[in-house]
Amino acid sequence: MQQKALTDYIFTSESVSEGHPDKICDRISDTILDLYLEADPYSRVACETFVTTDCVVIGGETRGPESVTKDKIEEAARQAIKKVGYEQEGFNWKTADIDVKLHKQSVDIAQGVDEGTGVDKDEGAGDQGIMFGYACKETEALMPAPLYYSHLILRKLAEARHAGKIKGIEPDSKSQVTMEYKNDKPVGVRSVVVSTQHAEELSHDDVKNIVIPIIKESLPDGWMPPEEELYINPTGRFVIGGPVGDAGLTGRKIIVDTYGGAAPHGGGAFSGKDPTKVDRSAAYIARYLAKNIVAAGYADGCTIQLAYAIGVSKPISVYLNTHGTGTAPEGKIVEALQQLVDLRPRGIREHLQLNKPIYEPSSAYGHFGRTPTAEGHFSWEKTDLVDDLQRIIG
């Protein structure tokens, strides 16, 4: 006999701030990607960054204009660190040792991607892999609630720090929100964990008095957990942080970047990769499609999987699951999506206009659930397919 799905449960997601060591690496990698795309929108970049005490190492492969020199890359990395706010002993944007080890893209990879070369003469995928997109009705952003509020807490904490509204809070921080679900819907917050780096002179109570009002401001009315379920700097002290306290690496926070564990992740990281890399672009289009399906009213929750082979243009498979909430046949929805959007790498890139220097803002607080801008940031968050989906599906 088939077991009935669990509808009442507790679920937790976490976020990390822009000053977390891994997120500094994501920011540097995306800043360098933007630097190349600004010089040439068809640059190829797969950039990885490593940070530790007083040290930044940038490696990977690129194909772009010679005007993007090592000196410009180093300066871009310094500005990325400055923007986060690191000007402290052990990690300072002015004095950190920055070692650039980028090299030219492999010709074997290039021939599979370049149109007119390789076995498939169309523009092929830059790698094989599986990518997932997800959307649900738990928040206005159509994102899972635990992750959405985890991000929001840290964004508000960072905004207050940058604006000078709070003193003594440093860039490195983490959050975690545990939510209670009834009938598959979030009904309240059970607990919140926030650990934030702080100046030596701040006491544990000082940090709590700064952080707790920001948590209250971030959560919906009536969802604030009891005081005993607010865990602020649970060790009691967090003075040594950032790359001084721990090393960082690009792409180590992929669940934070996507859906907080509420949906699958294909495994590939995003930051530092140009849109020929389907790890990034196909994950973006999958989110775009899932969000439009939910926004159009065809599901309360939707998961999409795309699969690609390196050097091959068409997706190997397209999978859709509305988790029992669908209001139209899933096969019919898939047919409509494929009529409206070209899922080959070039089609994705052109539909979402991804060959722009738009990536640095996505490096912290999630790639999804953000607000699209006129400049093209977060174009995958638009819901401009809704009318066409309703016209085709009915």
Short mmCIF file of C-alpha atoms in Angstrom, two decimals:
data_model
loop_
_atom_site.label_atom_id
_atom_site.label_comp_id
_atom_site.label_asym_id
_atom_site.label_seq_id
_atom_site.Cartn_x
_atom_site.Cartn_y
_atom_site.Cartn_z
CA MET A 1 0.00 0.00 0.00
CA GLN A 2 1.39 3.46 -0.91
CA GLN A 3 2.33 5.56 2.11
CA LYS A 4 0.47 8.85 2.46
CA ALA A 5 2.66 11.93 1.97
CA LEU A 6 3.61 13.84 5.12
CA THR A 7 1.73 17.16 5.29
CA ASP A 8 2.50 18.31 8.86
CA TYR A 9 6.21 18.74 9.56
CA ILE A 10 9.09 20.98 10.61
CA PHE A 11 11.59 22.23 7.99
CA THR A 12 14.77 24.31 8.25
CA SER A 13 16.84 26.32 5.77
CA GLU A 14 19.95 28.44 6.23
CA SER A 15 21.55 31.46 4.61
CA VAL A 16 25.03 32.96 4.79
CA SER A 17 25.94 36.62 4.39
CA GLU A 18 28.00 38.38 1.75
CA GLY A 19 30.90 38.38 4.24
CA HIS A 20 30.99 34.61 4.70
CA PRO A 21 34.32 33.32 3.27
CA ASP A 22 32.61 31.21 0.60
CA LYS A 23 30.40 34.13 -0.40
CA ILE A 24 33.37 36.49 -0.74
CA CYS A 25 34.72 33.97 -3.25
CA ASP A 26 31.41 33.88 -5.12
CA ARG A 27 31.36 37.67 -5.26
CA ILE A 28 34.93 37.93 -6.57
CA SER A 29 34.27 35.25 -9.20
CA ASP A 30 31.08 36.96 -10.41
CA THR A 31 32.75 40.38 -10.36
CA ILE A 32 35.47 39.04 -12.66
CA LEU A 33 32.83 37.44 -14.91
CA ASP A 34 31.10 40.82 -15.17
CA LEU A 35 34.43 42.45 -15.97
CA TYR A 36 34.87 40.14 -18.97
CA LEU A 37 31.26 40.44 -20.15
CA GLU A 38 31.45 44.21 -20.00
CA ALA A 39 34.51 44.10 -22.29
CA ASP A 40 33.00 41.43 -24.58
CA PRO A 41 29.49 39.99 -24.03
CA TYR A 42 30.59 36.69 -25.58
CA SER A 43 33.57 36.12 -23.30
CA ARG A 44 33.98 32.64 -21.84
CA VAL A 45 34.70 32.49 -18.13
CA ALA A 46 34.90 29.72 -15.55
CA CYS A 47 36.46 31.49 -12.59
CA GLU A 48 37.13 30.02 -9.14
CA THR A 49 38.36 31.91 -6.07
CA PHE A 50 39.97 30.77 -2.83
CA VAL A 51 40.45 32.99 0.22
CA THR A 52 42.21 32.60 3.54
CA THR A 53 44.05 34.95 5.90
CA ASP A 54 45.47 37.87 3.88
CA CYS A 55 45.34 35.79 0.68
CA VAL A 56 43.15 35.55 -2.44
CA VAL A 57 43.85 33.04 -5.24
CA ILE A 58 41.89 33.34 -8.50
CA GLY A 59 42.05 30.49 -11.01
CA GLY A 60 40.15 28.94 -13.88
CA GLU A 61 39.75 29.32 -17.63
CA THR A 62 38.78 32.30 -19.76
CA ARG A 63 38.47 33.40 -23.36
CA GLY A 64 38.09 37.12 -23.76
CA PRO A 65 39.71 40.38 -24.84
CA GLU A 66 43.30 41.13 -23.91
CA SER A 67 42.12 44.43 -22.44
CA VAL A 68 41.08 42.44 -19.34
CA THR A 69 44.53 42.36 -17.79
CA LYS A 70 45.77 40.81 -14.55
CA ASP A 71 45.97 44.28 -13.02
CA LYS A 72 42.29 44.93 -13.83
CA ILE A 73 41.29 41.55 -12.43
CA GLU A 74 43.21 42.21 -9.21
CA GLU A 75 41.65 45.66 -8.82
CA ALA A 76 38.16 44.21 -9.44
CA ALA A 77 38.78 41.63 -6.71
CA ARG A 78 39.89 44.35 -4.27
CA GLN A 79 36.79 46.41 -4.99
CA ALA A 80 34.58 43.36 -4.44
CA ILE A 81 36.17 42.81 -1.01
CA LYS A 82 35.84 46.53 -0.19
CA LYS A 83 32.14 46.48 -1.14
CA VAL A 84 31.53 43.72 1.41
CA GLY A 85 33.30 45.76 4.08
CA TYR A 86 36.52 43.91 4.87
CA GLU A 87 39.06 46.35 6.18
CA GLN A 88 40.29 44.51 9.27
CA GLU A 89 43.41 42.87 10.55
CA GLY A 90 43.99 39.59 8.73
CA PHE A 91 41.80 40.41 5.72
CA ASN A 92 41.88 43.89 4.23
CA TRP A 93 40.90 44.90 0.70
CA LYS A 94 43.89 47.21 0.49
CA THR A 95 46.64 44.82 1.55
CA ALA A 96 45.50 41.24 0.83
CA ASP A 97 47.86 39.27 -1.43
CA ILE A 98 45.94 38.55 -4.67
CA ASP A 99 47.33 35.88 -7.00
CA VAL A 100 45.69 35.60 -10.45
CA LYS A 101 46.11 32.17 -12.08
CA LEU A 102 43.54 32.33 -14.89
CA HIS A 103 44.42 30.55 -18.16
CA LYS A 104 42.90 30.23 -21.63
CA GLN A 105 39.84 28.04 -22.18
CA SER A 106 40.52 24.52 -23.41
CA VAL A 107 40.11 24.20 -27.18
CA ASP A 108 38.39 20.83 -26.62
CA ILE A 109 35.66 22.53 -24.58
CA ALA A 110 35.48 25.49 -26.97
CA GLN A 111 34.83 23.33 -30.05
CA GLY A 112 31.79 21.76 -28.38
CA VAL A 113 30.34 25.16 -27.52
CA ASP A 114 31.22 27.28 -30.55
CA GLU A 115 28.58 27.28 -33.26
CA GLY A 116 29.79 25.53 -36.42
CA THR A 117 32.44 23.39 -34.68
CA GLY A 118 32.44 20.02 -32.94
CA VAL A 119 30.12 17.10 -33.72
CA ASP A 120 26.91 19.09 -33.16
CA LYS A 121 27.31 22.17 -35.40
CA ASP A 122 24.82 24.13 -33.27
CA GLU A 123 26.01 25.98 -30.16
CA GLY A 124 26.35 23.18 -27.64
CA ALA A 125 26.18 22.97 -23.86
CA GLY A 126 29.43 23.85 -22.09
CA ASP A 127 29.19 20.72 -19.95
CA GLN A 128 26.99 17.73 -19.24
CA GLY A 129 24.75 17.76 -16.19
CA ILE A 130 21.32 18.03 -14.65
CA MET A 131 19.74 21.28 -13.49
CA PHE A 132 16.62 21.93 -11.42
CA GLY A 133 14.16 24.78 -11.11
CA TYR A 134 11.50 25.18 -8.44
CA ALA A 135 8.73 27.55 -7.39
CA CYS A 136 5.96 27.43 -4.78
CA LYS A 137 3.26 29.66 -3.31
CA GLU A 138 4.76 29.92 0.19
CA THR A 139 5.90 33.54 -0.31
CA GLU A 140 5.17 36.41 -2.69
CA ALA A 141 8.52 35.68 -4.34
CA LEU A 142 7.27 32.11 -5.00
CA MET A 143 10.15 30.75 -2.91
CA PRO A 144 10.26 28.32 0.05
CA ALA A 145 9.54 30.31 3.21
CA PRO A 146 12.40 29.07 5.46
CA LEU A 147 15.04 30.10 2.91
CA TYR A 148 13.28 33.34 1.99
CA TYR A 149 13.25 34.57 5.60
CA SER A 150 16.77 33.30 6.28
CA HIS A 151 18.00 35.46 3.39
CA LEU A 152 15.87 38.42 4.44
CA ILE A 153 17.28 38.52 7.97
CA LEU A 154 20.87 38.66 6.72
CA ARG A 155 20.09 41.17 3.98
CA LYS A 156 18.51 43.53 6.50
CA LEU A 157 21.44 43.03 8.88
CA ALA A 158 23.89 43.89 6.07
CA GLU A 159 21.84 46.89 4.94
CA ALA A 160 21.83 48.27 8.49
CA ARG A 161 25.60 47.70 8.74
CA HIS A 162 26.34 49.43 5.43
CA ALA A 163 24.04 52.35 6.31
CA GLY A 164 25.80 52.86 9.65
CA LYS A 165 22.59 52.21 11.60
CA ILE A 166 24.31 49.58 13.74
CA LYS A 167 27.84 49.60 15.12
CA GLY A 168 30.23 46.76 15.86
CA ILE A 169 28.68 44.14 13.56
CA GLU A 170 31.19 42.73 11.05
CA PRO A 171 30.51 41.21 7.59
CA ASP A 172 30.56 37.45 8.36
CA SER A 173 27.20 36.02 9.48
CA LYS A 174 24.87 33.06 9.11
CA SER A 175 21.17 32.51 9.73
CA GLN A 176 18.83 29.56 10.03
CA VAL A 177 15.02 29.54 10.14
CA THR A 178 12.96 26.54 11.26
CA MET A 179 9.30 26.61 10.22
CA GLU A 180 6.22 24.62 11.13
CA TYR A 181 4.02 23.33 8.31
CA LYS A 182 0.36 22.28 8.49
CA ASN A 183 -1.26 20.72 5.44
CA ASP A 184 1.91 21.49 3.48
CA LYS A 185 1.66 25.21 4.24
CA PRO A 186 3.94 27.27 6.53
CA VAL A 187 2.07 28.49 9.61
CA GLY A 188 4.82 29.89 11.83
CA VAL A 189 8.48 30.01 12.81
CA ARG A 190 9.67 27.56 15.46
CA SER A 191 13.19 28.94 15.91
CA VAL A 192 15.78 31.30 14.45
CA VAL A 193 19.57 31.02 14.64
CA VAL A 194 21.79 33.99 13.79
CA SER A 195 25.55 33.97 14.25
CA THR A 196 27.29 37.21 13.37
CA GLN A 197 30.86 38.39 13.63
CA HIS A 198 31.22 41.38 15.95
CA ALA A 199 33.75 43.80 17.36
CA GLU A 200 35.66 42.85 20.51
CA GLU A 201 33.92 45.50 22.63
CA LEU A 202 30.39 44.16 22.00
CA SER A 203 29.01 41.83 24.65
CA HIS A 204 26.72 38.90 23.92
CA ASP A 205 23.74 40.98 25.11
CA ASP A 206 24.82 43.86 22.85
CA VAL A 207 24.73 41.57 19.83
CA LYS A 208 21.32 40.19 20.81
CA ASN A 209 19.93 43.69 21.19
CA ILE A 210 21.06 44.49 17.64
CA VAL A 211 19.98 41.26 15.96
CA ILE A 212 16.61 40.46 17.57
CA PRO A 213 14.84 43.62 16.29
CA ILE A 214 16.06 42.80 12.77
CA ILE A 215 14.62 39.27 13.06
CA LYS A 216 11.30 40.72 14.22
CA GLU A 217 11.28 43.18 11.32
CA SER A 218 11.97 40.37 8.83
CA LEU A 219 9.26 37.88 9.86
CA PRO A 220 5.51 38.18 9.17
CA ASP A 221 3.30 39.44 11.98
CA GLY A 222 2.63 36.74 14.56
CA TRP A 223 5.49 34.50 13.39
CA MET A 224 8.16 35.62 15.88
CA PRO A 225 9.25 32.57 17.91
CA PRO A 226 9.52 32.70 21.72
CA GLU A 227 12.68 34.24 23.15
CA GLU A 228 14.07 30.86 24.23
CA GLU A 229 13.98 29.77 20.56
CA LEU A 230 16.10 32.69 19.38
CA TYR A 231 19.71 31.49 19.21
CA ILE A 232 21.94 34.53 18.74
CA ASN A 233 25.67 33.72 18.60
CA PRO A 234 25.06 30.46 20.47
CA THR A 235 28.77 30.03 21.34
CA GLY A 236 28.67 33.40 23.09
CA ARG A 237 31.42 35.04 21.02
CA PHE A 238 32.21 35.52 17.33
CA VAL A 239 35.04 38.05 17.00
CA ILE A 240 37.37 36.08 14.70
CA GLY A 241 35.52 35.64 11.42
CA GLY A 242 35.68 35.89 7.65
CA PRO A 243 38.76 34.45 5.90
CA VAL A 244 40.73 34.83 9.15
CA GLY A 245 38.44 32.35 10.88
CA ASP A 246 37.87 29.97 7.97
CA ALA A 247 38.93 29.50 4.35
CA GLY A 248 36.49 30.14 1.53
CA LEU A 249 35.93 28.71 -1.94
CA THR A 250 33.64 29.53 -4.88
CA GLY A 251 30.57 27.32 -5.19
CA ARG A 252 30.39 25.77 -1.73
CA LYS A 253 26.97 27.22 -0.85
CA ILE A 254 24.84 25.87 -3.69
CA ILE A 255 21.85 24.95 -1.48
CA VAL A 256 21.87 28.46 -0.01
CA ASP A 257 22.04 29.77 -3.59
CA THR A 258 18.97 27.82 -4.73
CA TYR A 259 16.07 26.51 -2.62
CA GLY A 260 17.42 25.80 0.85
CA GLY A 261 16.95 22.05 0.51
CA ALA A 262 13.25 22.30 -0.33
CA ALA A 263 13.98 21.17 -3.91
CA PRO A 264 16.73 19.14 -5.62
CA HIS A 265 19.97 20.66 -6.87
CA GLY A 266 21.85 19.23 -9.84
CA GLY A 267 25.25 19.69 -8.26
CA GLY A 268 26.79 22.45 -10.36
CA ALA A 269 27.65 25.81 -8.84
CA PHE A 270 26.78 29.13 -10.51
CA SER A 271 29.19 31.91 -9.60
CA GLY A 272 32.04 32.71 -11.96
CA LYS A 273 30.48 30.88 -14.93
CA ASP A 274 29.42 32.54 -18.19
CA PRO A 275 26.00 31.59 -19.66
CA THR A 276 27.39 28.93 -22.03
CA LYS A 277 27.77 26.86 -18.85
CA VAL A 278 24.38 25.20 -18.44
CA ASP A 279 25.12 24.64 -14.76
CA ARG A 280 24.11 28.27 -14.49
CA SER A 281 21.96 29.22 -17.47
CA ALA A 282 19.82 26.07 -17.50
CA ALA A 283 19.22 26.35 -13.73
CA TYR A 284 18.07 29.92 -14.36
CA ILE A 285 15.69 28.96 -17.16
CA ALA A 286 14.34 26.05 -15.10
CA ARG A 287 13.50 28.47 -12.26
CA TYR A 288 11.95 30.85 -14.78
CA LEU A 289 9.71 28.14 -16.20
CA ALA A 290 8.70 26.78 -12.78
CA LYS A 291 7.91 30.28 -11.50
CA ASN A 292 5.75 31.09 -14.51
CA ILE A 293 3.81 27.84 -14.14
CA VAL A 294 3.01 28.64 -10.50
CA ALA A 295 2.28 32.30 -11.28
CA ALA A 296 -0.10 31.21 -14.05
CA GLY A 297 -2.07 29.11 -11.57
CA TYR A 298 -1.19 25.67 -12.92
CA ALA A 299 0.37 24.43 -9.65
CA ASP A 300 0.98 25.40 -6.01
CA GLY A 301 4.47 23.93 -6.35
CA CYS A 302 6.49 22.92 -9.38
CA THR A 303 9.86 21.20 -9.97
CA ILE A 304 11.53 21.13 -13.38
CA GLN A 305 14.63 19.16 -14.34
CA LEU A 306 16.69 19.73 -17.49
CA ALA A 307 19.57 17.50 -18.62
CA TYR A 308 22.34 18.24 -21.14
CA ALA A 309 25.33 16.60 -22.80
CA ILE A 310 28.52 18.55 -23.43
CA GLY A 311 28.68 19.86 -26.99
CA VAL A 312 25.03 18.99 -27.69
CA SER A 313 22.51 21.79 -28.11
CA LYS A 314 19.14 20.20 -27.35
CA PRO A 315 18.31 19.12 -23.79
CA ILE A 316 18.53 15.37 -23.28
CA SER A 317 15.41 15.41 -21.13
CA VAL A 318 12.75 17.76 -19.73
CA TYR A 319 10.96 16.65 -16.54
CA LEU A 320 8.12 18.43 -14.73
CA ASN A 321 6.44 17.58 -11.42
CA THR A 322 3.57 19.60 -9.92
CA HIS A 323 3.58 17.48 -6.75
CA GLY A 324 -0.10 16.62 -6.95
CA THR A 325 -1.15 20.29 -7.10
CA GLY A 326 -1.43 20.64 -10.88
CA THR A 327 -4.54 22.06 -12.54
CA ALA A 328 -3.57 20.90 -16.04
CA PRO A 329 -1.91 17.72 -17.37
CA GLU A 330 1.86 17.87 -16.85
CA GLY A 331 2.53 16.68 -20.40
CA LYS A 332 0.45 19.55 -21.77
CA ILE A 333 2.36 22.06 -19.62
CA VAL A 334 5.71 20.71 -20.89
CA GLU A 335 4.52 21.00 -24.51
CA ALA A 336 3.48 24.61 -23.91
CA LEU A 337 6.82 25.49 -22.33
CA GLN A 338 8.75 24.06 -25.25
CA GLN A 339 6.61 26.05 -27.68
CA LEU A 340 7.38 29.27 -25.83
CA VAL A 341 11.06 28.87 -24.91
CA ASP A 342 14.00 27.49 -26.87
CA LEU A 343 15.85 25.33 -24.33
CA ARG A 344 19.07 25.08 -26.32
CA PRO A 345 21.94 27.02 -24.67
CA ARG A 346 21.79 29.83 -27.22
CA GLY A 347 18.01 30.05 -26.87
CA ILE A 348 18.27 30.29 -23.09
CA ARG A 349 20.99 32.93 -23.30
CA GLU A 350 19.01 35.07 -25.73
CA HIS A 351 15.62 34.64 -24.02
CA LEU A 352 16.94 35.73 -20.63
CA GLN A 353 19.54 38.15 -22.09
CA LEU A 354 22.34 36.59 -20.10
CA ASN A 355 25.32 37.99 -22.04
CA LYS A 356 25.44 41.08 -19.84
CA PRO A 357 27.50 42.05 -16.77
CA ILE A 358 24.60 41.28 -14.42
CA TYR A 359 25.94 38.60 -12.10
CA GLU A 360 27.67 40.20 -9.11
CA PRO A 361 24.38 40.97 -7.24
CA SER A 362 23.40 37.28 -7.41
CA SER A 363 26.50 36.20 -5.49
CA ALA A 364 24.86 36.62 -2.07
CA TYR A 365 21.36 36.13 -0.60
CA GLY A 366 20.25 33.69 -3.27
CA HIS A 367 20.03 33.59 -7.04
CA PHE A 368 16.26 33.15 -6.92
CA GLY A 369 13.36 35.04 -5.38
CA ARG A 370 14.96 38.38 -6.26
CA THR A 371 13.51 41.40 -8.08
CA PRO A 372 14.28 41.82 -11.81
CA THR A 373 15.82 45.19 -12.74
CA ALA A 374 15.76 47.36 -15.84
CA GLU A 375 19.48 46.67 -16.26
CA GLY A 376 18.79 42.94 -16.66
CA HIS A 377 19.66 41.60 -13.22
CA PHE A 378 17.57 38.55 -12.27
CA SER A 379 15.80 38.37 -15.64
CA TRP A 380 14.93 34.75 -14.81
CA GLU A 381 12.55 36.04 -12.11
CA LYS A 382 10.14 37.61 -14.60
CA THR A 383 6.64 36.14 -14.98
CA ASP A 384 6.13 37.27 -18.57
CA LEU A 385 5.04 33.82 -19.82
CA VAL A 386 1.83 33.76 -17.80
CA ASP A 387 -0.50 35.11 -20.51
CA ASP A 388 0.98 32.87 -23.21
CA LEU A 389 0.76 29.78 -20.98
CA GLN A 390 -2.89 30.49 -20.23
CA ARG A 391 -3.58 31.03 -23.94
CA ILE A 392 -1.97 27.72 -24.97
CA ILE A 393 -3.03 25.53 -22.05
CA GLY A 394 -6.42 27.12 -21.39
#
